[in-house]
Amino acid sequence: PFHRYTMIRFKMMNGRLYKEMELDSILFPEPFNSRIKYFVGLNYEKRGDLKSAISIAEKLNAENPLFTPGVIFYSTLCDTLNEPLKGYNALLRGLWFNPGSIGLFKKYVFSALKVGRREDARDALEKLRGHLDSLEFVTFTEEFEKKVRELDKW
């Protein structure tokens, strides 16, 4: 499907962005649309506007759960806003639609730890064993064990 957007072109003057022109209603195919929303959300996050970033990330996550960077971005924002369960649920949904995504599994391992699902995290870690090279798996496992030790201190 195609989506209609209004594009705004900016120009830089004296270190500030100024609106130069507005292009009416440009149609973008869905994969391109997801990337645009993702980068706009990253831009909002970088500028410190978490409210706008989470709004875009929620829409992106709802519209296209197959877009792995968008799901991971939403989950990371939820962690930042101290709502790890929302991020965990988004990752579960993303894995349901895209069970072969290594990036989602890696994020899911740590997200499951945050919400107290240690056995699920260990199961996901074992699933990653066959998909990561040995050095990467050892490094990832060390990070995992470090997080488990940190949680045990609390």
mmCIF file of C-alpha atoms in Angstrom:
data_model
loop_
_atom_site.group_PDB
_atom_site.id
_atom_site.type_symbol
_atom_site.label_atom_id
_atom_site.label_comp_id
_atom_site.label_asym_id
_atom_site.label_seq_id
_atom_site.Cartn_x
_atom_site.Cartn_y
_atom_site.Cartn_z
ATOM 1 C CA PRO A 1 0.000 0.000 0.000
ATOM 2 C CA PHE A 2 0.963 3.595 -0.509
ATOM 3 C CA HIS A 3 0.760 6.401 2.028
ATOM 4 C CA ARG A 4 0.402 10.118 1.411
ATOM 5 C CA TYR A 5 2.807 12.512 3.148
ATOM 6 C CA THR A 6 3.599 16.177 3.000
ATOM 7 C CA MET A 7 7.309 16.736 2.542
ATOM 8 C CA ILE A 8 8.930 19.862 3.913
ATOM 9 C CA ARG A 9 12.282 21.006 2.605
ATOM 10 C CA PHE A 10 14.541 22.886 4.979
ATOM 11 C CA LYS A 11 17.595 25.037 4.467
ATOM 12 C CA MET A 12 20.359 25.849 6.911
ATOM 13 C CA MET A 13 21.123 29.483 7.683
ATOM 14 C CA ASN A 14 23.426 30.631 10.473
ATOM 15 C CA GLY A 15 23.369 27.181 12.060
ATOM 16 C CA ARG A 16 19.545 26.991 12.180
ATOM 17 C CA LEU A 17 17.016 25.144 10.062
ATOM 18 C CA TYR A 18 14.396 27.198 8.256
ATOM 19 C CA LYS A 19 11.423 25.945 6.282
ATOM 20 C CA GLU A 20 12.130 26.572 2.620
ATOM 21 C CA MET A 21 9.215 24.969 0.816
ATOM 22 C CA GLU A 22 6.437 22.469 1.301
ATOM 23 C CA LEU A 23 5.757 19.792 -1.287
ATOM 24 C CA ASP A 24 2.175 18.599 -1.272
ATOM 25 C CA SER A 25 1.236 14.989 -0.904
ATOM 26 C CA ILE A 26 3.950 12.663 -2.071
ATOM 27 C CA LEU A 27 3.168 8.941 -2.177
ATOM 28 C CA PHE A 28 5.631 6.480 -0.673
ATOM 29 C CA PRO A 29 5.479 2.694 -0.724
ATOM 30 C CA GLU A 30 5.255 1.018 2.702
ATOM 31 C CA PRO A 31 8.896 -0.143 3.206
ATOM 32 C CA PHE A 32 10.166 3.338 2.438
ATOM 33 C CA ASN A 33 7.500 4.778 4.737
ATOM 34 C CA SER A 34 8.757 2.630 7.644
ATOM 35 C CA ARG A 35 12.322 3.790 7.154
ATOM 36 C CA ILE A 36 11.232 7.431 7.037
ATOM 37 C CA LYS A 37 9.265 7.083 10.279
ATOM 38 C CA TYR A 38 12.185 5.275 11.904
ATOM 39 C CA PHE A 39 14.687 7.998 11.044
ATOM 40 C CA VAL A 40 12.265 10.770 12.026
ATOM 41 C CA GLY A 41 11.758 9.017 15.374
ATOM 42 C CA LEU A 42 15.522 8.697 15.862
ATOM 43 C CA ASN A 43 15.865 12.395 15.106
ATOM 44 C CA TYR A 44 13.248 13.281 17.735
ATOM 45 C CA GLU A 45 14.977 11.052 20.261
ATOM 46 C CA LYS A 46 18.351 12.625 19.524
ATOM 47 C CA ARG A 47 16.858 16.101 20.065
ATOM 48 C CA GLY A 48 15.367 14.975 23.388
ATOM 49 C CA ASP A 49 11.713 15.043 22.297
ATOM 50 C CA LEU A 50 10.784 11.627 23.704
ATOM 51 C CA LYS A 51 7.043 12.288 23.495
ATOM 52 C CA SER A 52 7.194 12.704 19.703
ATOM 53 C CA ALA A 53 9.697 9.853 19.357
ATOM 54 C CA ILE A 54 7.499 7.393 21.242
ATOM 55 C CA SER A 55 4.428 8.507 19.280
ATOM 56 C CA ILE A 56 6.155 7.753 15.983
ATOM 57 C CA ALA A 57 7.653 4.524 17.316
ATOM 58 C CA GLU A 58 4.225 3.300 18.484
ATOM 59 C CA LYS A 59 2.711 3.956 15.059
ATOM 60 C CA LEU A 60 5.642 2.322 13.320
ATOM 61 C CA ASN A 61 5.471 -0.731 15.573
ATOM 62 C CA ALA A 62 1.713 -1.089 15.046
ATOM 63 C CA GLU A 63 1.846 -0.612 11.263
ATOM 64 C CA ASN A 64 4.873 -2.733 10.429
ATOM 65 C CA PRO A 65 5.991 -5.319 13.003
ATOM 66 C CA LEU A 66 8.218 -6.864 10.321
ATOM 67 C CA PHE A 67 10.468 -3.795 10.354
ATOM 68 C CA THR A 68 13.013 -4.997 12.897
ATOM 69 C CA PRO A 69 14.766 -1.657 13.541
ATOM 70 C CA GLY A 70 11.397 -0.074 14.331
ATOM 71 C CA VAL A 71 10.455 -2.768 16.856
ATOM 72 C CA ILE A 72 13.862 -2.521 18.537
ATOM 73 C CA PHE A 73 13.617 1.283 18.570
ATOM 74 C CA TYR A 74 10.189 1.155 20.233
ATOM 75 C CA SER A 75 11.392 -1.356 22.811
ATOM 76 C CA THR A 76 14.445 0.779 23.604
ATOM 77 C CA LEU A 77 12.268 3.872 24.043
ATOM 78 C CA CYS A 78 9.967 1.944 26.374
ATOM 79 C CA ASP A 79 13.006 0.976 28.458
ATOM 80 C CA THR A 80 14.087 4.625 28.525
ATOM 81 C CA LEU A 81 10.622 5.653 29.738
ATOM 82 C CA ASN A 82 10.756 2.899 32.383
ATOM 83 C CA GLU A 83 7.995 0.846 30.741
ATOM 84 C CA PRO A 84 9.868 -2.397 30.025
ATOM 85 C CA LEU A 85 6.710 -4.522 29.782
ATOM 86 C CA LYS A 86 5.484 -2.541 26.752
ATOM 87 C CA GLY A 87 8.863 -3.051 25.091
ATOM 88 C CA TYR A 88 8.840 -6.749 25.945
ATOM 89 C CA ASN A 89 5.360 -7.180 24.438
ATOM 90 C CA ALA A 90 6.425 -5.346 21.282
ATOM 91 C CA LEU A 91 9.393 -7.695 20.935
ATOM 92 C CA LEU A 92 7.160 -10.743 21.444
ATOM 93 C CA ARG A 93 4.842 -9.474 18.703
ATOM 94 C CA GLY A 94 7.803 -8.741 16.438
ATOM 95 C CA LEU A 95 9.183 -12.249 16.975
ATOM 96 C CA TRP A 96 5.776 -13.724 16.222
ATOM 97 C CA PHE A 97 5.788 -11.986 12.833
ATOM 98 C CA ASN A 98 9.522 -12.372 12.225
ATOM 99 C CA PRO A 99 10.837 -15.411 14.152
ATOM 100 C CA GLY A 100 14.121 -15.482 12.234
ATOM 101 C CA SER A 101 15.293 -12.023 13.278
ATOM 102 C CA ILE A 102 18.562 -12.269 15.188
ATOM 103 C CA GLY A 103 18.366 -8.596 16.181
ATOM 104 C CA LEU A 104 14.948 -9.105 17.776
ATOM 105 C CA PHE A 105 16.145 -12.191 19.641
ATOM 106 C CA LYS A 106 19.182 -10.335 20.979
ATOM 107 C CA LYS A 107 17.036 -7.464 22.253
ATOM 108 C CA TYR A 108 14.425 -9.919 23.577
ATOM 109 C CA VAL A 109 16.996 -11.706 25.765
ATOM 110 C CA PHE A 110 17.707 -8.547 27.762
ATOM 111 C CA SER A 111 14.109 -7.357 27.718
ATOM 112 C CA ALA A 112 12.910 -10.675 29.161
ATOM 113 C CA LEU A 113 15.435 -10.271 31.977
ATOM 114 C CA LYS A 114 14.092 -6.789 32.773
ATOM 115 C CA VAL A 115 10.531 -8.038 33.187
ATOM 116 C CA GLY A 116 11.577 -11.036 35.279
ATOM 117 C CA ARG A 117 11.279 -13.770 32.647
ATOM 118 C CA ARG A 118 14.716 -15.340 33.178
ATOM 119 C CA GLU A 119 13.840 -18.766 31.797
ATOM 120 C CA ASP A 120 12.450 -17.210 28.623
ATOM 121 C CA ALA A 121 15.639 -15.156 28.340
ATOM 122 C CA ARG A 122 17.791 -18.288 28.732
ATOM 123 C CA ASP A 123 15.694 -20.147 26.142
ATOM 124 C CA ALA A 124 16.129 -17.290 23.666
ATOM 125 C CA LEU A 125 19.858 -17.234 24.415
ATOM 126 C CA GLU A 126 20.071 -20.940 23.553
ATOM 127 C CA LYS A 127 18.196 -20.325 20.287
ATOM 128 C CA LEU A 128 20.811 -17.721 19.412
ATOM 129 C CA ARG A 129 23.636 -20.239 19.878
ATOM 130 C CA GLY A 130 23.240 -21.689 16.389
ATOM 131 C CA HIS A 131 22.812 -18.316 14.694
ATOM 132 C CA LEU A 132 25.811 -16.399 16.034
ATOM 133 C CA ASP A 133 29.447 -17.225 15.405
ATOM 134 C CA SER A 134 31.225 -18.638 18.451
ATOM 135 C CA LEU A 135 33.069 -15.452 19.451
ATOM 136 C CA GLU A 136 29.950 -13.300 19.170
ATOM 137 C CA PHE A 137 27.947 -15.856 21.155
ATOM 138 C CA VAL A 138 30.547 -15.973 23.944
ATOM 139 C CA THR A 139 30.616 -12.164 24.134
ATOM 140 C CA PHE A 140 26.817 -11.995 24.170
ATOM 141 C CA THR A 141 26.617 -14.694 26.858
ATOM 142 C CA GLU A 142 29.101 -12.769 29.013
ATOM 143 C CA GLU A 143 26.928 -9.649 28.721
ATOM 144 C CA PHE A 144 23.885 -11.737 29.632
ATOM 145 C CA GLU A 145 25.546 -13.239 32.719
ATOM 146 C CA LYS A 146 26.713 -9.775 33.779
ATOM 147 C CA LYS A 147 23.108 -8.508 33.605
ATOM 148 C CA VAL A 148 21.896 -11.536 35.597
ATOM 149 C CA ARG A 149 24.480 -10.810 38.315
ATOM 150 C CA GLU A 150 23.382 -7.149 38.408
ATOM 151 C CA LEU A 151 19.757 -8.186 38.824
ATOM 152 C CA ASP A 152 20.697 -10.659 41.569
ATOM 153 C CA LYS A 153 22.292 -7.810 43.550
ATOM 154 C CA TRP A 154 18.928 -6.049 43.709
#
